[in-house]
C-alpha positions in Angstrom: 68.2 -21.3 42.2 66.0 -24.0 40.8 68.1 -26.6 42.5 67.7 -24.8 45.9 63.9 -24.7 45.5 63.8 -28.4 44.8 65.9 -29.1 47.8 63.7 -27.1 50.1 60.6 -28.9 48.8 62.2 -32.3 49.4 63.1 -31.3 53.0 59.6 -30.1 53.8 58.0 -33.2 52.2 60.2 -35.6 54.1 59.4 -33.9 57.4 55.6 -34.2 56.7 56.0 -37.9 56.0 57.9 -38.6 59.2 55.3 -36.7 61.3 52.4 -38.6 59.6 53.8 -42.0 60.4 53.1 -41.4 64.1 49.8 -39.6 63.6 51.4 -36.4 64.6 53.1 -37.8 67.7 56.8 -38.3 68.2 57.9 -41.8 68.9 59.6 -42.2 72.3 63.2 -42.5 71.2 64.5 -43.8 74.6 61.8 -46.5 74.7 62.3 -49.8 72.9 59.4 -52.2 73.4 61.7 -55.2 72.7 63.5 -54.3 75.9 60.6 -53.5 78.1 61.8 -56.4 80.2 65.3 -55.2 81.1 67.6 -58.2 80.7 69.3 -57.4 84.0 66.0 -57.5 86.0 65.8 -60.7 88.1 62.6 -60.0 90.1 60.0 -57.3 90.5 58.0 -57.1 93.7 54.6 -55.4 93.6 52.2 -54.2 96.2 49.0 -56.1 95.3 45.5 -54.9 96.4 42.6 -57.3 96.6 39.4 -57.1 98.5 41.0 -54.6 100.9 44.0 -56.8 101.6 47.6 -55.7 100.7 50.2 -58.3 100.1 53.3 -59.1 98.0 53.2 -60.1 94.4 56.5 -61.2 92.8 57.5 -61.6 89.2 60.7 -63.4 88.4 62.1 -63.9 84.9 63.8 -66.8 83.1 65.6 -65.8 79.9 67.8 -68.8 79.4 66.2 -69.6 76.0 67.1 -66.8 73.5 64.0 -64.8 72.3 61.8 -66.3 75.1 60.9 -64.8 78.5 59.2 -66.9 81.1 57.6 -64.8 83.8 56.7 -66.5 87.0 54.1 -64.9 89.3 53.8 -65.7 93.0 51.4 -64.0 95.3 51.5 -64.4 99.1 49.0 -63.4 101.8 49.8 -61.5 105.0 50.8 -64.8 106.6 53.3 -65.7 103.9 51.2 -68.5 102.3 51.2 -68.7 98.5 47.8 -67.8 97.1 48.6 -67.6 93.4 51.3 -69.4 91.4 51.4 -69.1 87.6 53.9 -68.5 84.8 53.6 -67.1 81.3 55.8 -67.6 78.3 56.4 -64.7 75.9 58.3 -64.4 72.6 59.6 -61.4 70.8 59.4 -60.9 67.0 60.3 -58.0 64.8 56.6 -56.9 65.0 55.4 -57.6 68.5 56.0 -59.1 72.0 53.6 -62.0 72.3 52.0 -64.2 75.0 52.3 -67.8 73.9 51.3 -69.9 76.9 50.3 -69.7 80.5 50.5 -72.3 83.3 48.7 -72.5 86.6 50.0 -74.4 89.6 48.5 -75.5 92.9 49.6 -72.9 95.5 50.1 -75.6 98.2 51.8 -78.4 96.3 53.2 -76.6 93.3 51.7 -79.3 91.1 50.7 -78.1 87.6 47.0 -77.7 87.3 46.4 -76.2 83.9 48.2 -75.3 80.7 46.7 -72.7 78.3 47.9 -72.1 74.8 46.9 -69.1 72.7 46.5 -69.4 68.9 47.5 -67.1 67.4 49.7 -65.7 70.1 48.4 -62.6 72.0 50.3 -59.5 71.0 50.9 -57.5 74.2 53.2 -54.8 72.7 53.7 -53.9 69.0 56.5 -52.1 67.1 54.4 -48.9 66.8 54.2 -47.4 70.3 52.7 -43.9 70.1 49.4 -42.5 71.4 46.4 -43.6 69.3 48.0 -46.8 68.1 45.7 -49.8 68.8 45.8 -53.5 68.0 43.2 -56.2 68.5 44.4 -59.8 68.5 41.8 -62.6 68.7 42.0 -66.4 68.6 41.5 -69.7 70.3 42.4 -70.7 73.9 43.3 -74.4 74.3 43.2 -75.3 78.0 44.0 -78.7 79.5 41.5 -77.8 82.4 38.5 -76.2 80.6 38.9 -77.3 77.0 38.7 -74.9 74.0 37.3 -71.4 74.0 38.0 -68.0 72.5 39.8 -64.8 73.4 39.6 -61.3 72.1 41.8 -58.4 73.3 41.9 -54.7 72.3 44.9 -52.6 73.3 45.5 -48.9 72.8 48.3 -46.5 73.8 46.4 -43.6 75.3 49.2 -41.5 76.7 52.9 -41.2 77.5 53.2 -39.9 81.0 55.1 -40.1 84.3 53.7 -42.3 87.1 54.5 -42.6 90.8 54.5 -45.9 92.6 56.0 -47.1 96.0 59.3 -47.9 94.1 59.5 -44.2 92.9 58.6 -42.0 90.0 59.1 -43.3 86.4 59.1 -41.0 83.4 57.9 -41.3 79.8 55.8 -44.4 80.5 53.3 -45.9 78.0 49.8 -45.8 79.3 48.0 -48.7 77.7 44.3 -49.5 78.0 43.2 -53.0 77.4 39.8 -54.7 77.2 39.7 -58.4 76.9 37.6 -61.5 77.1 39.2 -64.9 77.8 36.5 -67.5 77.7 33.8 -66.3 80.1 36.2 -63.8 81.9 36.1 -60.1 81.1 38.8 -57.5 81.9 39.3 -53.8 81.5 42.9 -52.9 82.4 45.2 -49.9 82.3 49.0 -50.7 82.4 51.8 -48.2 82.8 54.8 -49.7 80.9 58.0 -47.7 81.5 61.4 -47.6 79.8 63.9 -50.3 81.1 61.3 -51.4 83.7 58.2 -52.7 82.0 54.9 -52.7 83.9 55.0 -50.6 87.1 51.3 -50.1 87.7 48.1 -51.9 86.7 44.4 -50.9 87.2 42.0 -53.8 86.8 38.3 -53.2 86.3 38.6 -49.7 87.7 40.6 -50.5 90.9 44.4 -50.4 91.4 45.6 -54.0 91.3 49.4 -53.7 91.5 52.1 -51.1 92.0 55.8 -51.7 91.8 57.5 -51.8 95.2 61.1 -53.0 94.5 63.4 -54.5 91.9 66.4 -56.9 92.0 69.0 -57.2 89.3 71.3 -60.0 88.1 
């Protein structure tokens, strides 16, 4: 009888410990932040809204270097001319998914205009992805165009919910609110990051910026 009592106490204690780790929330078992960029995704096309104009915004991914993802962003206007051309380099560790570097190109000539390095790297996602979890990386920006400045960024998982975009409805998505300052630029963003798909919607400074429209796979 004594042994049974001890066993029951251990079971109850273990359950409380597990619940406490997530602040009372259950971790999303089907969601792995390491894989938020599905390795089979070749491109993602978004509907981008800016100053009342709707146009295409395409992300393409290079994963040829293990552990590194290079995401190229190209925006085109209604006439098909490139208005934005950048790429960002990310690296995955056991603790977080980090932005290492971004590069900006001339839309007309594709010539490299600016390279920006972040020290320490900007943690975009962490290993603890449950509502209430927050993280606040800060550091130095080293830009070939504008010199050295500082960045601060605070991110918080505020919900797990479904979201509908032109590409369809996605379930169990992380809703992440971010406030950031990069040099003299301030941002307030909400991203919906979905299992096996990554970002499908972004609100920037209170207005919808992008919504996923289509996806191509390798």
